[in-house]
Short mmCIF file of C-alpha atoms and ligand atoms in Angstrom, two decimals:
data_model
loop_
_atom_site.label_atom_id
_atom_site.label_comp_id
_atom_site.label_asym_id
_atom_site.label_seq_id
_atom_site.Cartn_x
_atom_site.Cartn_y
_atom_site.Cartn_z
CA UNK N 1 -10.37 12.28 -6.71
CA UNK N 2 -13.20 12.12 -9.20
CA UNK N 3 -12.19 9.07 -11.19
CA UNK N 4 -10.33 6.79 -8.89
CA UNK N 5 -9.45 3.37 -10.19
CA UNK N 6 -11.07 0.46 -8.34
CA UNK N 7 -7.63 -1.06 -8.20
CA UNK N 8 -6.30 1.94 -6.28
CA UNK N 9 -9.38 2.00 -4.08
CA UNK N 10 -8.78 -1.59 -3.06
CA UNK N 11 -5.14 -0.85 -2.42
CA UNK N 12 -6.19 1.93 -0.06
CA UNK N 13 -8.59 -0.35 1.75
CA UNK N 14 -5.79 -2.84 2.21
CA UNK N 15 -3.34 -0.32 3.61
CA UNK N 16 -6.10 1.13 5.84
CA UNK N 17 -6.79 -2.29 7.31
CA UNK N 18 -3.09 -2.99 7.78
CA UNK N 19 -2.53 0.30 9.56
CA UNK N 20 -5.47 -0.36 11.87
CA UNK N 21 -4.09 -3.74 12.92
CA UNK N 22 -0.61 -2.38 13.43
CA UNK N 23 -1.63 0.74 15.29
CA UNK N 24 -4.03 -1.08 17.58
CA UNK N 25 -1.41 -3.63 18.57
CA UNK N 26 1.53 -1.27 18.83
CA UNK N 27 0.10 2.06 19.84
CA UNK N 28 -2.99 0.92 21.71
CA UNK N 29 -5.30 2.92 19.49
CA UNK N 30 -8.93 1.97 19.49
CA UNK N 31 -11.24 3.55 16.95
CA UNK N 32 -8.97 5.99 15.20
CA UNK N 33 -5.34 5.74 14.22
CA UNK N 34 -2.77 7.56 16.31
CA UNK N 35 -1.25 10.73 14.91
CA UNK N 36 1.89 9.04 13.65
CA UNK N 37 -0.03 6.35 11.79
CA UNK N 38 -2.48 8.88 10.38
CA UNK N 39 0.47 10.73 8.86
CA UNK N 40 1.91 7.56 7.40
CA UNK N 41 -1.46 6.49 6.00
CA UNK N 42 -2.00 9.90 4.43
CA UNK N 43 1.38 9.62 2.79
CA UNK N 44 0.62 6.13 1.47
CA UNK N 45 -2.67 7.37 0.01
CA UNK N 46 -0.93 10.22 -1.76
CA UNK N 47 1.59 7.82 -3.26
CA UNK N 48 -1.25 5.62 -4.49
CA UNK N 49 -3.01 8.63 -5.98
CA UNK N 50 0.04 9.38 -8.04
CA UNK N 51 0.94 5.78 -8.88
CA UNK N 52 1.91 5.81 -12.57
CA UNK N 53 0.56 2.28 -13.10
CA UNK N 54 -3.00 3.07 -12.02
CA UNK N 55 -5.21 0.12 -12.80
CA UNK N 56 -2.30 -2.15 -13.64
CA UNK N 57 -0.50 -1.45 -10.43
CA UNK N 58 1.60 -4.41 -9.27
CA UNK N 59 2.02 -5.28 -5.60
CA UNK N 60 4.12 -2.49 -4.10
CA UNK N 61 6.73 -4.99 -3.00
CA UNK N 62 7.54 -5.85 -6.60
CA UNK N 63 7.06 -2.45 -8.06
CA UNK N 64 9.86 -1.06 -10.17
CA UNK N 65 8.98 2.52 -9.35
CA UNK N 66 10.25 3.27 -5.88
CA UNK N 67 7.92 6.09 -5.13
CA UNK N 68 8.26 6.07 -1.36
CA UNK N 69 10.91 8.13 0.29
CA UNK N 70 13.45 6.01 2.15
CA UNK N 71 12.17 6.71 5.64
CA UNK N 72 8.54 6.22 4.76
CA UNK N 73 9.32 2.99 2.95
CA UNK N 74 10.87 1.54 6.08
CA UNK N 75 7.81 2.50 8.14
CA UNK N 76 5.40 0.97 5.68
CA UNK N 77 7.48 -2.17 5.39
CA UNK N 78 7.36 -2.62 9.15
CA UNK N 79 3.58 -2.26 9.14
CA UNK N 80 3.16 -4.67 6.25
CA UNK N 81 5.47 -7.27 7.75
CA UNK N 82 3.45 -7.21 10.94
CA UNK N 83 -0.04 -6.93 9.52
CA UNK N 84 0.37 -8.98 6.33
CA UNK N 85 -0.03 -12.41 7.95
CA UNK N 86 -2.77 -11.11 10.24
CA UNK N 87 -4.74 -9.79 7.30
CA UNK N 88 -5.41 -13.35 6.17
CA UNK N 89 -7.55 -13.95 9.22
CA UNK N 90 -9.30 -10.62 9.48
CA UNK N 91 -9.66 -9.63 5.84
CA UNK N 92 -9.37 -12.80 3.75
CA UNK N 93 -10.80 -11.20 0.61
CA UNK N 94 -8.47 -8.22 0.65
CA UNK N 95 -5.57 -10.58 1.25
CA UNK N 96 -6.57 -12.77 -1.64
CA UNK N 97 -6.64 -9.77 -3.92
CA UNK N 98 -3.18 -8.85 -2.78
CA UNK N 99 -1.87 -12.35 -3.42
CA UNK N 100 -3.27 -12.20 -6.93
CA UNK N 101 -1.61 -8.84 -7.47
CA UNK N 102 1.72 -10.43 -6.69
CA UNK N 103 1.25 -12.90 -9.53
CA UNK N 104 0.67 -10.10 -11.97
CA UNK N 105 3.58 -9.13 -14.12
CA UNK N 106 5.01 -5.70 -13.44
CA UNK N 107 4.03 -3.63 -16.45
CA UNK N 108 6.57 -1.58 -18.28
CA UNK N 109 6.16 2.13 -18.14
CA UNK N 110 6.72 4.17 -21.24
CA UNK N 111 10.15 5.71 -21.07
CA UNK N 112 10.08 9.02 -19.36
CA UNK N 113 11.82 12.00 -20.77
CA UNK N 114 14.57 13.17 -18.52
CA UNK N 115 14.88 16.86 -18.26
ZN1 LIG H 201 -0.26 4.20 15.55
#
């Protein structure tokens, strides 16, 4: 990714931190994520890379584009529900950014042509 939006970069940092907390507490991982969490994180990164909102991305929770597949969405939700509150203590700045994102209005995407 040559020109990655800072907004997307921060989003990745947030999900990285959340996965670390979750994996450490649930899978006993230490330095690196377990295989399962690595797969999930890789998936989340790919979704972020192709997020149609880019810089104006809203918090995923309020996003109108449901880009995650059903199964993956459940996994990520579980991680976020667990790690969200814990992020406040460990990564207050990232959490603050995320709270601000939630206040942002979800932008409208230009209508896509259906083929
Ligand atoms: Zn794990």
